[in-house]
PDB file of C-alpha atoms in Angstrom:
ATOM      1  CA  UNK A 688     -38.714 -59.389 -29.791  1.00 42.00           C
ATOM      2  CA  UNK A 689     -39.050 -55.976 -31.785  1.00 45.00           C
ATOM      3  CA  UNK A 690     -42.094 -55.051 -30.204  1.00 48.00           C
ATOM      4  CA  UNK A 691     -40.141 -54.588 -26.500  1.00 46.00           C
ATOM      5  CA  UNK A 692     -37.545 -52.647 -28.137  1.00 42.00           C
ATOM      6  CA  UNK A 693     -39.935 -50.490 -29.513  1.00 45.00           C
ATOM      7  CA  UNK A 694     -41.447 -50.458 -26.159  1.00 45.00           C
ATOM      8  CA  UNK A 695     -38.401 -49.603 -24.031  1.00 44.00           C
ATOM      9  CA  UNK A 696     -37.650 -47.050 -26.668  1.00 46.00           C
ATOM     10  CA  UNK A 697     -39.994 -43.908 -25.483  1.00 45.00           C
ATOM     11  CA  UNK A 698     -39.206 -44.418 -21.949  1.00 45.00           C
ATOM     12  CA  UNK A 699     -36.143 -44.236 -21.988  1.00 43.00           C
ATOM     13  CA  UNK A 700     -35.913 -41.206 -24.360  1.00 45.00           C
ATOM     14  CA  UNK A 701     -38.428 -38.868 -21.861  1.00 45.00           C
ATOM     15  CA  UNK A 702     -36.112 -39.812 -18.658  1.00 46.00           C
ATOM     16  CA  UNK A 703     -39.109 -41.336 -17.011  1.00 46.00           C
ATOM     17  CA  UNK A 704     -38.590 -44.124 -14.972  1.00 47.00           C
ATOM     18  CA  UNK A 705     -36.835 -47.036 -16.696  1.00 47.00           C
ATOM     19  CA  UNK A 706     -35.102 -43.963 -18.422  1.00 48.00           C
ATOM     20  CA  UNK A 707     -31.815 -43.256 -17.492  1.00 49.00           C
ATOM     21  CA  UNK A 708     -32.132 -40.012 -19.343  1.00 49.00           C
ATOM     22  CA  UNK A 709     -31.348 -36.570 -17.870  1.00 49.00           C
ATOM     23  CA  UNK A 710     -34.279 -35.040 -17.095  1.00 49.00           C
ATOM     24  CA  UNK A 711     -35.801 -30.854 -19.099  1.00 51.00           C
ATOM     25  CA  UNK A 712     -33.808 -28.519 -17.349  1.00 51.00           C
ATOM     26  CA  UNK A 713     -30.706 -29.940 -15.663  1.00 52.00           C
ATOM     27  CA  UNK A 714     -27.342 -28.384 -16.752  1.00 55.00           C
ATOM     28  CA  UNK A 715     -25.038 -31.253 -18.991  1.00 54.00           C
ATOM     29  CA  UNK A 716     -21.532 -31.691 -16.933  1.00 59.00           C
ATOM     30  CA  UNK A 717     -18.539 -29.866 -18.103  1.00 56.00           C
ATOM     31  CA  UNK A 718     -21.749 -26.629 -19.333  1.00 64.00           C
ATOM     32  CA  UNK A 719     -19.618 -22.582 -18.455  1.00 65.00           C
ATOM     33  CA  UNK A 720     -21.966 -21.000 -15.865  1.00 61.00           C
ATOM     34  CA  UNK A 721     -24.574 -18.862 -17.465  1.00 68.00           C
ATOM     35  CA  UNK A 722     -22.844 -15.500 -17.353  1.00 61.00           C
ATOM     36  CA  UNK A 723     -25.536 -13.442 -15.302  1.00 64.00           C
ATOM     37  CA  UNK A 724     -24.856 -15.901 -13.157  1.00 66.00           C
ATOM     38  CA  UNK A 725     -20.966 -15.480 -13.130  1.00 70.00           C
ATOM     39  CA  UNK A 726     -22.103 -12.289 -12.663  1.00 79.00           C
ATOM     40  CA  UNK A 727     -23.796 -12.180 -10.093  1.00 81.00           C
ATOM     41  CA  UNK A 728     -20.930 -13.414  -8.009  1.00 81.00           C
ATOM     42  CA  UNK A 729     -18.065 -11.539  -9.055  1.00 82.00           C
ATOM     43  CA  UNK A 730     -19.984  -8.730  -8.035  1.00 86.00           C
ATOM     44  CA  UNK A 731     -20.862  -9.968  -4.628  1.00 87.00           C
ATOM     45  CA  UNK A 732     -17.736 -10.960  -3.656  1.00 89.00           C
ATOM     46  CA  UNK A 733     -16.668  -7.729  -4.841  1.00 89.00           C
ATOM     47  CA  UNK A 734     -19.872  -5.868  -2.239  1.00 89.00           C
ATOM     48  CA  UNK A 735     -18.605  -7.667   0.343  1.00 92.00           C
ATOM     49  CA  UNK A 736     -14.896  -6.773   0.429  1.00 90.00           C
ATOM     50  CA  UNK A 737     -15.233  -3.615  -0.310  1.00 88.00           C
ATOM     51  CA  UNK A 738     -18.158  -3.440   2.839  1.00 89.00           C
ATOM     52  CA  UNK A 739     -15.175  -5.388   5.062  1.00 89.00           C
ATOM     53  CA  UNK A 740     -13.495  -2.547   3.494  1.00 86.00           C
ATOM     54  CA  UNK A 741     -15.067   0.825   4.124  1.00 87.00           C
ATOM     55  CA  UNK A 742     -17.040  -0.158   7.424  1.00 88.00           C
ATOM     56  CA  UNK A 743     -14.058   0.730   9.486  1.00 85.00           C
ATOM     57  CA  UNK A 744     -13.346   5.167   7.887  1.00 86.00           C
ATOM     58  CA  UNK A 745     -17.411   4.693   8.555  1.00 87.00           C
ATOM     59  CA  UNK A 746     -16.974   3.862  12.052  1.00 88.00           C
ATOM     60  CA  UNK A 747     -14.153   6.415  11.803  1.00 87.00           C
ATOM     61  CA  UNK A 748     -16.649   9.337  10.554  1.00 86.00           C
ATOM     62  CA  UNK A 749     -19.216   8.988  12.928  1.00 86.00           C
ATOM     63  CA  UNK A 750     -16.597   8.938  15.864  1.00 87.00           C
ATOM     64  CA  UNK A 751     -15.461  12.235  14.318  1.00 87.00           C
ATOM     65  CA  UNK A 752     -18.273  13.952  15.607  1.00 86.00           C
ATOM     66  CA  UNK A 753     -18.602  12.297  19.146  1.00 86.00           C
ATOM     67  CA  UNK A 754     -17.123  13.952  22.288  1.00 85.00           C
ATOM     68  CA  UNK A 755     -16.253  11.163  24.566  1.00 85.00           C
ATOM     69  CA  UNK A 756     -19.490  10.108  26.796  1.00 85.00           C
ATOM     70  CA  UNK A 757     -21.216   9.500  23.107  1.00 83.00           C
ATOM     71  CA  UNK A 758     -18.043   6.654  21.662  1.00 82.00           C
ATOM     72  CA  UNK A 759     -18.668   5.159  25.343  1.00 81.00           C
ATOM     73  CA  UNK A 760     -22.228   4.924  23.893  1.00 80.00           C
ATOM     74  CA  UNK A 761     -24.952   4.532  21.754  1.00 70.00           C
ATOM     75  CA  UNK A 762     -24.339   2.711  18.646  1.00 76.00           C
ATOM     76  CA  UNK A 763     -20.781   3.184  16.544  1.00 75.00           C
ATOM     77  CA  UNK A 764     -21.830   3.845  13.444  1.00 78.00           C
ATOM     78  CA  UNK A 765     -24.781   5.995  15.109  1.00 77.00           C
ATOM     79  CA  UNK A 766     -24.831   9.693  14.055  1.00 74.00           C
ATOM     80  CA  UNK A 767     -23.967  11.800  16.877  1.00 73.00           C
ATOM     81  CA  UNK A 768     -26.233  14.804  18.597  1.00 74.00           C
ATOM     82  CA  UNK A 769     -24.265  18.199  18.240  1.00 75.00           C
ATOM     83  CA  UNK A 770     -21.762  18.329  15.017  1.00 79.00           C
ATOM     84  CA  UNK A 771     -17.810  18.039  16.695  1.00 83.00           C
ATOM     85  CA  UNK A 772     -15.156  17.521  14.258  1.00 87.00           C
ATOM     86  CA  UNK A 773     -13.924  21.093  14.550  1.00 89.00           C
ATOM     87  CA  UNK A 774     -13.894  21.529  18.808  1.00 90.00           C
ATOM     88  CA  UNK A 775     -12.231  18.234  19.006  1.00 89.00           C
ATOM     89  CA  UNK A 776      -9.637  18.397  16.271  1.00 91.00           C
ATOM     90  CA  UNK A 777      -8.933  21.939  17.773  1.00 92.00           C
ATOM     91  CA  UNK A 778      -7.962  19.337  20.693  1.00 91.00           C
ATOM     92  CA  UNK A 779      -5.966  17.152  19.704  1.00 92.00           C
ATOM     93  CA  UNK A 780      -3.635  19.705  17.973  1.00 93.00           C
ATOM     94  CA  UNK A 781      -3.984  21.746  21.500  1.00 92.00           C
ATOM     95  CA  UNK A 782      -3.593  18.682  23.097  1.00 89.00           C
ATOM     96  CA  UNK A 783       0.053  17.967  24.967  1.00 88.00           C
ATOM     97  CA  UNK A 784       1.191  21.549  24.017  1.00 88.00           C
ATOM     98  CA  UNK A 785       0.484  20.255  20.113  1.00 89.00           C
ATOM     99  CA  UNK A 786       2.755  17.163  20.081  1.00 92.00           C
ATOM    100  CA  UNK A 787       0.062  15.668  16.932  1.00 94.00           C
ATOM    101  CA  UNK A 788       1.253  18.700  14.825  1.00 93.00           C
ATOM    102  CA  UNK A 789       4.696  17.699  14.967  1.00 94.00           C
ATOM    103  CA  UNK A 790       4.115  13.656  15.115  1.00 94.00           C
ATOM    104  CA  UNK A 791       2.629  14.430  11.752  1.00 94.00           C
ATOM    105  CA  UNK A 792       6.038  16.327   9.934  1.00 94.00           C
ATOM    106  CA  UNK A 793       7.769  13.835  10.955  1.00 94.00           C
ATOM    107  CA  UNK A 794       5.949  11.426   9.249  1.00 94.00           C
ATOM    108  CA  UNK A 795       5.844  12.991   6.675  1.00 94.00           C
ATOM    109  CA  UNK A 796       9.473  14.128   6.928  1.00 94.00           C
ATOM    110  CA  UNK A 797       9.786  10.584   6.745  1.00 94.00           C
ATOM    111  CA  UNK A 798       7.404   9.665   4.003  1.00 93.00           C
ATOM    112  CA  UNK A 799       8.706  12.217   1.839  1.00 93.00           C
ATOM    113  CA  UNK A 800      11.838  12.134   1.518  1.00 93.00           C
ATOM    114  CA  UNK A 801      12.288   8.558   2.077  1.00 93.00           C
ATOM    115  CA  UNK A 802      10.048   7.756  -0.513  1.00 93.00           C
ATOM    116  CA  UNK A 803      11.992  10.200  -3.070  1.00 94.00           C
ATOM    117  CA  UNK A 804      15.306   9.093  -2.379  1.00 94.00           C
ATOM    118  CA  UNK A 805      13.713   5.009  -2.647  1.00 93.00           C
ATOM    119  CA  UNK A 806      12.523   5.122  -5.358  1.00 94.00           C
ATOM    120  CA  UNK A 807      15.283   6.834  -7.515  1.00 94.00           C
ATOM    121  CA  UNK A 808      17.412   4.181  -5.599  1.00 94.00           C
ATOM    122  CA  UNK A 809      14.897   2.113  -7.376  1.00 93.00           C
ATOM    123  CA  UNK A 810      14.440   3.099 -10.388  1.00 94.00           C
ATOM    124  CA  UNK A 811      18.056   3.642 -10.849  1.00 93.00           C
ATOM    125  CA  UNK A 812      18.644   0.070  -9.977  1.00 93.00           C
ATOM    126  CA  UNK A 813      15.665  -1.926 -11.423  1.00 92.00           C
ATOM    127  CA  UNK A 814      17.546   0.358 -14.974  1.00 92.00           C
ATOM    128  CA  UNK A 815      21.185  -1.068 -14.752  1.00 92.00           C
ATOM    129  CA  UNK A 816      20.474  -4.363 -13.372  1.00 92.00           C
ATOM    130  CA  UNK A 817      17.447  -4.598 -17.058  1.00 90.00           C
ATOM    131  CA  UNK A 818      20.361  -2.616 -19.367  1.00 90.00           C
ATOM    132  CA  UNK A 819      23.675  -3.219 -18.416  1.00 89.00           C
ATOM    133  CA  UNK A 820      25.595  -5.687 -18.896  1.00 88.00           C
ATOM    134  CA  UNK A 821      27.652  -6.496 -15.481  1.00 87.00           C
ATOM    135  CA  UNK A 822      29.918  -9.934 -13.343  1.00 90.00           C
ATOM    136  CA  UNK A 823      27.195 -11.657 -11.571  1.00 87.00           C
ATOM    137  CA  UNK A 824      24.198  -9.842 -12.310  1.00 89.00           C
ATOM    138  CA  UNK A 825      21.478 -12.485 -12.080  1.00 89.00           C
ATOM    139  CA  UNK A 826      23.694 -14.161  -8.543  1.00 91.00           C
ATOM    140  CA  UNK A 827      23.079  -9.902  -7.342  1.00 92.00           C
ATOM    141  CA  UNK A 828      19.482  -9.283  -8.507  1.00 92.00           C
ATOM    142  CA  UNK A 829      18.625 -13.491  -6.325  1.00 92.00           C
ATOM    143  CA  UNK A 830      20.228 -11.408  -3.917  1.00 91.00           C
ATOM    144  CA  UNK A 831      17.370  -8.718  -4.586  1.00 91.00           C
ATOM    145  CA  UNK A 832      14.173 -10.983  -4.280  1.00 90.00           C
ATOM    146  CA  UNK A 833      15.441 -12.398  -1.722  1.00 90.00           C
ATOM    147  CA  UNK A 834      15.422  -9.319  -0.162  1.00 88.00           C
ATOM    148  CA  UNK A 835      11.506  -9.128  -0.992  1.00 88.00           C
ATOM    149  CA  UNK A 836      10.924 -12.646   0.535  1.00 88.00           C
ATOM    150  CA  UNK A 837      12.747 -11.234   4.185  1.00 87.00           C
ATOM    151  CA  UNK A 838       9.039  -9.993   6.326  1.00 85.00           C
ATOM    152  CA  UNK A 839      10.733  -6.348   7.084  1.00 83.00           C
ATOM    153  CA  UNK A 840      10.165  -6.471  10.732  1.00 84.00           C
ATOM    154  CA  UNK A 841      12.584 -10.097  10.946  1.00 87.00           C
ATOM    155  CA  UNK A 842      15.461  -7.637  10.363  1.00 89.00           C
ATOM    156  CA  UNK A 843      14.321  -3.722  12.484  1.00 90.00           C
ATOM    157  CA  UNK A 844      16.580  -5.612  15.504  1.00 90.00           C
ATOM    158  CA  UNK A 845      19.751  -5.818  13.625  1.00 91.00           C
ATOM    159  CA  UNK A 846      19.300  -2.480  11.795  1.00 91.00           C
ATOM    160  CA  UNK A 847      18.865  -1.373  15.643  1.00 93.00           C
ATOM    161  CA  UNK A 848      22.330  -2.842  16.408  1.00 93.00           C
ATOM    162  CA  UNK A 849      23.427  -1.537  13.283  1.00 92.00           C
ATOM    163  CA  UNK A 850      22.719   1.920  14.053  1.00 92.00           C
ATOM    164  CA  UNK A 851      23.895   1.631  17.502  1.00 92.00           C
ATOM    165  CA  UNK A 852      27.429   0.420  16.491  1.00 93.00           C
ATOM    166  CA  UNK A 853      26.883   4.146  14.641  1.00 91.00           C
ATOM    167  CA  UNK A 854      25.685   5.711  17.249  1.00 91.00           C
ATOM    168  CA  UNK A 855      22.863   7.623  14.834  1.00 91.00           C
ATOM    169  CA  UNK A 856      19.637   5.486  17.243  1.00 90.00           C
ATOM    170  CA  UNK A 857      17.316   7.984  18.672  1.00 91.00           C
ATOM    171  CA  UNK A 858      18.213   9.823  15.621  1.00 91.00           C
ATOM    172  CA  UNK A 859      16.321  10.858  12.319  1.00 91.00           C
ATOM    173  CA  UNK A 860      18.405   8.811  10.340  1.00 92.00           C
ATOM    174  CA  UNK A 861      18.247   6.081  11.860  1.00 92.00           C
ATOM    175  CA  UNK A 862      14.606   6.068  11.016  1.00 91.00           C
ATOM    176  CA  UNK A 863      14.684   7.235   7.616  1.00 90.00           C
ATOM    177  CA  UNK A 864      18.405   5.379   6.121  1.00 91.00           C
ATOM    178  CA  UNK A 865      16.764   2.478   6.273  1.00 90.00           C
ATOM    179  CA  UNK A 866      13.167   2.993   4.858  1.00 88.00           C
ATOM    180  CA  UNK A 867      15.079   4.326   1.495  1.00 90.00           C
ATOM    181  CA  UNK A 868      15.877   0.222   0.747  1.00 88.00           C
ATOM    182  CA  UNK A 869      13.572  -1.335  -1.259  1.00 89.00           C
ATOM    183  CA  UNK A 870      14.233  -4.835  -2.619  1.00 91.00           C
ATOM    184  CA  UNK A 871       9.927  -4.592  -4.204  1.00 91.00           C
ATOM    185  CA  UNK A 872      10.812  -1.139  -5.895  1.00 91.00           C
ATOM    186  CA  UNK A 873      13.959  -2.195  -7.950  1.00 92.00           C
ATOM    187  CA  UNK A 874      12.268  -5.901  -8.842  1.00 91.00           C
ATOM    188  CA  UNK A 875       9.043  -3.408 -10.720  1.00 89.00           C
ATOM    189  CA  UNK A 876      11.855  -0.569 -11.940  1.00 91.00           C
ATOM    190  CA  UNK A 877      13.146  -3.837 -13.678  1.00 91.00           C
ATOM    191  CA  UNK A 878      10.707  -5.474 -14.901  1.00 89.00           C
ATOM    192  CA  UNK A 879       9.057  -2.268 -16.324  1.00 88.00           C
ATOM    193  CA  UNK A 880      12.597  -1.087 -17.162  1.00 89.00           C
ATOM    194  CA  UNK A 881      12.871  -4.283 -19.522  1.00 87.00           C
ATOM    195  CA  UNK A 882       9.382  -3.464 -20.861  1.00 83.00           C
ATOM    196  CA  UNK A 883       9.228   0.168 -21.892  1.00 83.00           C
ATOM    197  CA  UNK A 884      12.752   1.299 -22.963  1.00 86.00           C
ATOM    198  CA  UNK A 885      14.009   0.706 -26.225  1.00 87.00           C
ATOM    199  CA  UNK A 886      17.413  -0.536 -25.682  1.00 86.00           C
ATOM    200  CA  UNK A 887      17.825   1.282 -29.993  1.00 88.00           C
ATOM    201  CA  UNK A 888      17.016   4.459 -28.423  1.00 87.00           C
ATOM    202  CA  UNK A 889      18.867   4.190 -25.611  1.00 87.00           C
ATOM    203  CA  UNK A 890      22.069   3.181 -28.043  1.00 87.00           C
ATOM    204  CA  UNK A 891      21.334   7.181 -30.339  1.00 89.00           C
ATOM    205  CA  UNK A 892      21.077   8.939 -27.241  1.00 86.00           C
ATOM    206  CA  UNK A 893      25.031   6.707 -26.647  1.00 86.00           C
ATOM    207  CA  UNK A 894      25.534   7.662 -30.590  1.00 87.00           C
ATOM    208  CA  UNK A 895      24.564  11.139 -30.437  1.00 85.00           C
ATOM    209  CA  UNK A 896      27.172  11.850 -27.300  1.00 85.00           C
ATOM    210  CA  UNK A 897      25.576  10.902 -24.221  1.00 84.00           C
ATOM    211  CA  UNK A 898      27.272   9.385 -21.479  1.00 86.00           C
ATOM    212  CA  UNK A 899      26.075   6.676 -19.363  1.00 86.00           C
ATOM    213  CA  UNK A 900      24.162   8.797 -16.289  1.00 88.00           C
ATOM    214  CA  UNK A 901      22.505  11.451 -18.671  1.00 88.00           C
ATOM    215  CA  UNK A 902      21.171   9.227 -20.690  1.00 88.00           C
ATOM    216  CA  UNK A 903      19.363   7.548 -17.537  1.00 89.00           C
ATOM    217  CA  UNK A 904      18.234  11.124 -16.173  1.00 89.00           C
ATOM    218  CA  UNK A 905      16.644  12.313 -20.645  1.00 86.00           C
ATOM    219  CA  UNK A 906      15.248   9.544 -21.174  1.00 87.00           C
ATOM    220  CA  UNK A 907      15.901   6.408 -18.847  1.00 87.00           C
ATOM    221  CA  UNK A 908      14.222   7.982 -16.432  1.00 88.00           C
ATOM    222  CA  UNK A 909      11.088  10.214 -18.132  1.00 88.00           C
ATOM    223  CA  UNK A 910       9.935   6.413 -19.890  1.00 88.00           C
ATOM    224  CA  UNK A 911      10.072   5.077 -15.935  1.00 88.00           C
ATOM    225  CA  UNK A 912       7.336   7.614 -14.796  1.00 86.00           C
ATOM    226  CA  UNK A 913       4.127   6.253 -14.216  1.00 84.00           C
ATOM    227  CA  UNK A 914       6.744   3.128 -12.820  1.00 86.00           C
ATOM    228  CA  UNK A 915       7.497   4.993 -10.661  1.00 90.00           C
ATOM    229  CA  UNK A 916       4.683   7.012  -9.824  1.00 88.00           C
ATOM    230  CA  UNK A 917       3.556   3.850  -9.469  1.00 86.00           C
ATOM    231  CA  UNK A 918       6.993   3.046  -7.234  1.00 90.00           C
ATOM    232  CA  UNK A 919       6.760   6.516  -4.848  1.00 91.00           C
ATOM    233  CA  UNK A 920       3.601   5.484  -3.434  1.00 88.00           C
ATOM    234  CA  UNK A 921       4.114   2.009  -2.697  1.00 88.00           C
ATOM    235  CA  UNK A 922       6.478   3.474  -0.595  1.00 91.00           C
ATOM    236  CA  UNK A 923       5.256   6.596   0.543  1.00 92.00           C
ATOM    237  CA  UNK A 924       1.901   4.822   2.097  1.00 90.00           C
ATOM    238  CA  UNK A 925       4.299   2.077   3.013  1.00 89.00           C
ATOM    239  CA  UNK A 926       6.478   4.610   5.296  1.00 92.00           C
ATOM    240  CA  UNK A 927       3.429   6.483   6.576  1.00 92.00           C
ATOM    241  CA  UNK A 928       1.837   3.273   8.112  1.00 90.00           C
ATOM    242  CA  UNK A 929       5.123   2.232   9.213  1.00 89.00           C
ATOM    243  CA  UNK A 930       5.421   1.280  12.878  1.00 90.00           C
ATOM    244  CA  UNK A 931       7.842  -0.919  14.609  1.00 91.00           C
ATOM    245  CA  UNK A 932      11.120   0.951  12.717  1.00 92.00           C
ATOM    246  CA  UNK A 933      10.399   4.377  15.109  1.00 92.00           C
ATOM    247  CA  UNK A 934       9.133   2.545  17.543  1.00 92.00           C
ATOM    248  CA  UNK A 935      12.217   0.865  17.750  1.00 92.00           C
ATOM    249  CA  UNK A 936      14.734   3.433  16.930  1.00 93.00           C
ATOM    250  CA  UNK A 937      12.890   5.927  18.667  1.00 92.00           C
ATOM    251  CA  UNK A 938      12.737   7.402  22.581  1.00 91.00           C
ATOM    252  CA  UNK A 939      12.195  10.838  22.145  1.00 89.00           C
ATOM    253  CA  UNK A 940       8.617  12.148  21.860  1.00 89.00           C
ATOM    254  CA  UNK A 941       9.756  15.108  19.950  1.00 89.00           C
ATOM    255  CA  UNK A 942      10.777  12.193  16.949  1.00 92.00           C
ATOM    256  CA  UNK A 943       8.000  10.160  16.909  1.00 93.00           C
ATOM    257  CA  UNK A 944       6.022   9.202  13.867  1.00 93.00           C
ATOM    258  CA  UNK A 945       2.036   9.610  14.069  1.00 94.00           C
ATOM    259  CA  UNK A 946       2.138   6.316  14.206  1.00 92.00           C
ATOM    260  CA  UNK A 947       4.315   5.612  17.633  1.00 93.00           C
ATOM    261  CA  UNK A 948       1.997   8.774  19.196  1.00 93.00           C
ATOM    262  CA  UNK A 949      -0.909   7.753  18.863  1.00 93.00           C
ATOM    263  CA  UNK A 950       0.237   4.158  20.645  1.00 93.00           C
ATOM    264  CA  UNK A 951       2.097   6.331  23.082  1.00 93.00           C
ATOM    265  CA  UNK A 952      -1.535   8.225  23.358  1.00 93.00           C
ATOM    266  CA  UNK A 953      -3.343   4.813  23.264  1.00 91.00           C
ATOM    267  CA  UNK A 954      -0.679   3.353  26.755  1.00 91.00           C
ATOM    268  CA  UNK A 955      -1.747   5.828  28.696  1.00 91.00           C
ATOM    269  CA  UNK A 956      -5.745   6.224  28.112  1.00 89.00           C
ATOM    270  CA  UNK A 957      -5.390   4.679  31.716  1.00 88.00           C
ATOM    271  CA  UNK A 958      -4.066   7.949  33.188  1.00 89.00           C
ATOM    272  CA  UNK A 959      -5.863  10.379  30.996  1.00 88.00           C
ATOM    273  CA  UNK A 960      -9.125   8.478  29.632  1.00 89.00           C
ATOM    274  CA  UNK A 961      -9.492  11.882  26.565  1.00 88.00           C
ATOM    275  CA  UNK A 962      -6.676  10.082  25.198  1.00 91.00           C
ATOM    276  CA  UNK A 963      -9.464   7.634  23.838  1.00 90.00           C
ATOM    277  CA  UNK A 964     -10.720  10.430  22.148  1.00 90.00           C
ATOM    278  CA  UNK A 965      -8.017  11.689  20.985  1.00 92.00           C
ATOM    279  CA  UNK A 966      -6.677   8.323  20.032  1.00 92.00           C
ATOM    280  CA  UNK A 967      -9.998   7.549  16.913  1.00 91.00           C
ATOM    281  CA  UNK A 968      -9.482  12.099  15.727  1.00 92.00           C
ATOM    282  CA  UNK A 969      -6.320  11.351  15.318  1.00 92.00           C
ATOM    283  CA  UNK A 970      -6.482   8.040  12.910  1.00 92.00           C
ATOM    284  CA  UNK A 971      -8.860   9.990  11.076  1.00 91.00           C
ATOM    285  CA  UNK A 972      -7.043  12.483  10.031  1.00 92.00           C
ATOM    286  CA  UNK A 973      -3.751  10.534   9.350  1.00 92.00           C
ATOM    287  CA  UNK A 974      -5.749   8.437   6.627  1.00 90.00           C
ATOM    288  CA  UNK A 975      -6.492  11.836   5.178  1.00 90.00           C
ATOM    289  CA  UNK A 976      -2.539  12.523   3.390  1.00 89.00           C
ATOM    290  CA  UNK A 977      -2.635   9.067   1.651  1.00 88.00           C
ATOM    291  CA  UNK A 978      -6.025  10.052   0.496  1.00 86.00           C
ATOM    292  CA  UNK A 979      -5.242  14.018  -0.881  1.00 86.00           C
ATOM    293  CA  UNK A 980      -1.944  12.431  -2.486  1.00 85.00           C
ATOM    294  CA  UNK A 981      -2.896   8.448  -3.696  1.00 80.00           C
ATOM    295  CA  UNK A 982      -6.887  10.249  -5.627  1.00 80.00           C
ATOM    296  CA  UNK A 983      -5.473  12.548  -7.587  1.00 77.00           C
ATOM    297  CA  UNK A 984      -3.085  10.584  -9.139  1.00 75.00           C
ATOM    298  CA  UNK A 985      -4.104   7.674  -9.777  1.00 71.00           C
ATOM    299  CA  UNK A 986      -5.165   8.270 -12.885  1.00 70.00           C
ATOM    300  CA  UNK A 987      -1.891   9.188 -14.101  1.00 66.00           C
ATOM    301  CA  UNK A 988      -1.197   5.883 -12.367  1.00 64.00           C
ATOM    302  CA  UNK A 989      -3.038   3.969 -14.025  1.00 63.00           C
ATOM    303  CA  UNK A 990      -2.833   5.369 -17.045  1.00 56.00           C
ATOM    304  CA  UNK A 991       0.907   4.867 -16.941  1.00 53.00           C
ATOM    305  CA  UNK A 992       0.813   1.321 -16.160  1.00 55.00           C
ATOM    306  CA  UNK A 993      -1.326   0.588 -19.231  1.00 56.00           C
ATOM    307  CA  UNK A 994       0.123   2.314 -20.729  1.00 52.00           C
ATOM    308  CA  UNK A 995       3.768   0.923 -19.714  1.00 47.00           C
ATOM    309  CA  UNK A 996       1.982  -2.417 -21.167  1.00 48.00           C
ATOM    310  CA  UNK A 997       1.603  -1.707 -23.649  1.00 46.00           C
ATOM    311  CA  UNK A 998       4.565  -0.794 -25.579  1.00 47.00           C
TER     312      UNK A 998
END
């Protein structure tokens, strides 16, 4: 009996025939993956996402150098036989009496004005929700959160009916007024105010004789500047790329946004095939203001978010 047990033990340890032990090199259940394998997986996913994001921009970079026949022939990611960027941009701003420049100006007015006004309203509302007690505070804030959950496209038709009753359709106000209301901005402002502004500092300002309005602009707004910058960037990009609201509200060609104007040109390609080239060049030009705004501000934006998180 003893000899039999002694004979079976080595085979069980070695994992050979008749043994139940794991083979050498097998990973035990519950053991985490090696660090290099986890890093490789994350790097691969980020690389795939980056390529997916950059491919359309890369196609635009090649497209702005091409003529209309070259857009329809050859590989979209191949360079042009010539360099026609200046010629294409000149044709873009000269087409239809220079309407593209007018559309760019309209979009800049909507985006800059709407982002500034919307940011100020969002910061003020978030500050009030965080620092002031008032009746029905949480119920009103729940209504704001409900506004975040409702898609913007779902309220465009009711907004159009409201603007029609006020006789504001086909005016800049019909686009500007709805864009300054941003429930998500109010949510961000309240969250940032709770972490960035200590109540003791506000009490000190009140003891020194500052009123609530002066306290907000002198203390609260300054300390919420990084959060306000985040709201401004989100609001600006959203307004700049907004398409459905202007499409419903506006019929005057001189009030169109860039997105609406390019859509109009794209719809008329069958009448004028050269609109295809203008739409492609216009799409590339409209990305330049976003890059010029976001790239210089991203460092201050990230630094401000980190500072707010520490506080």
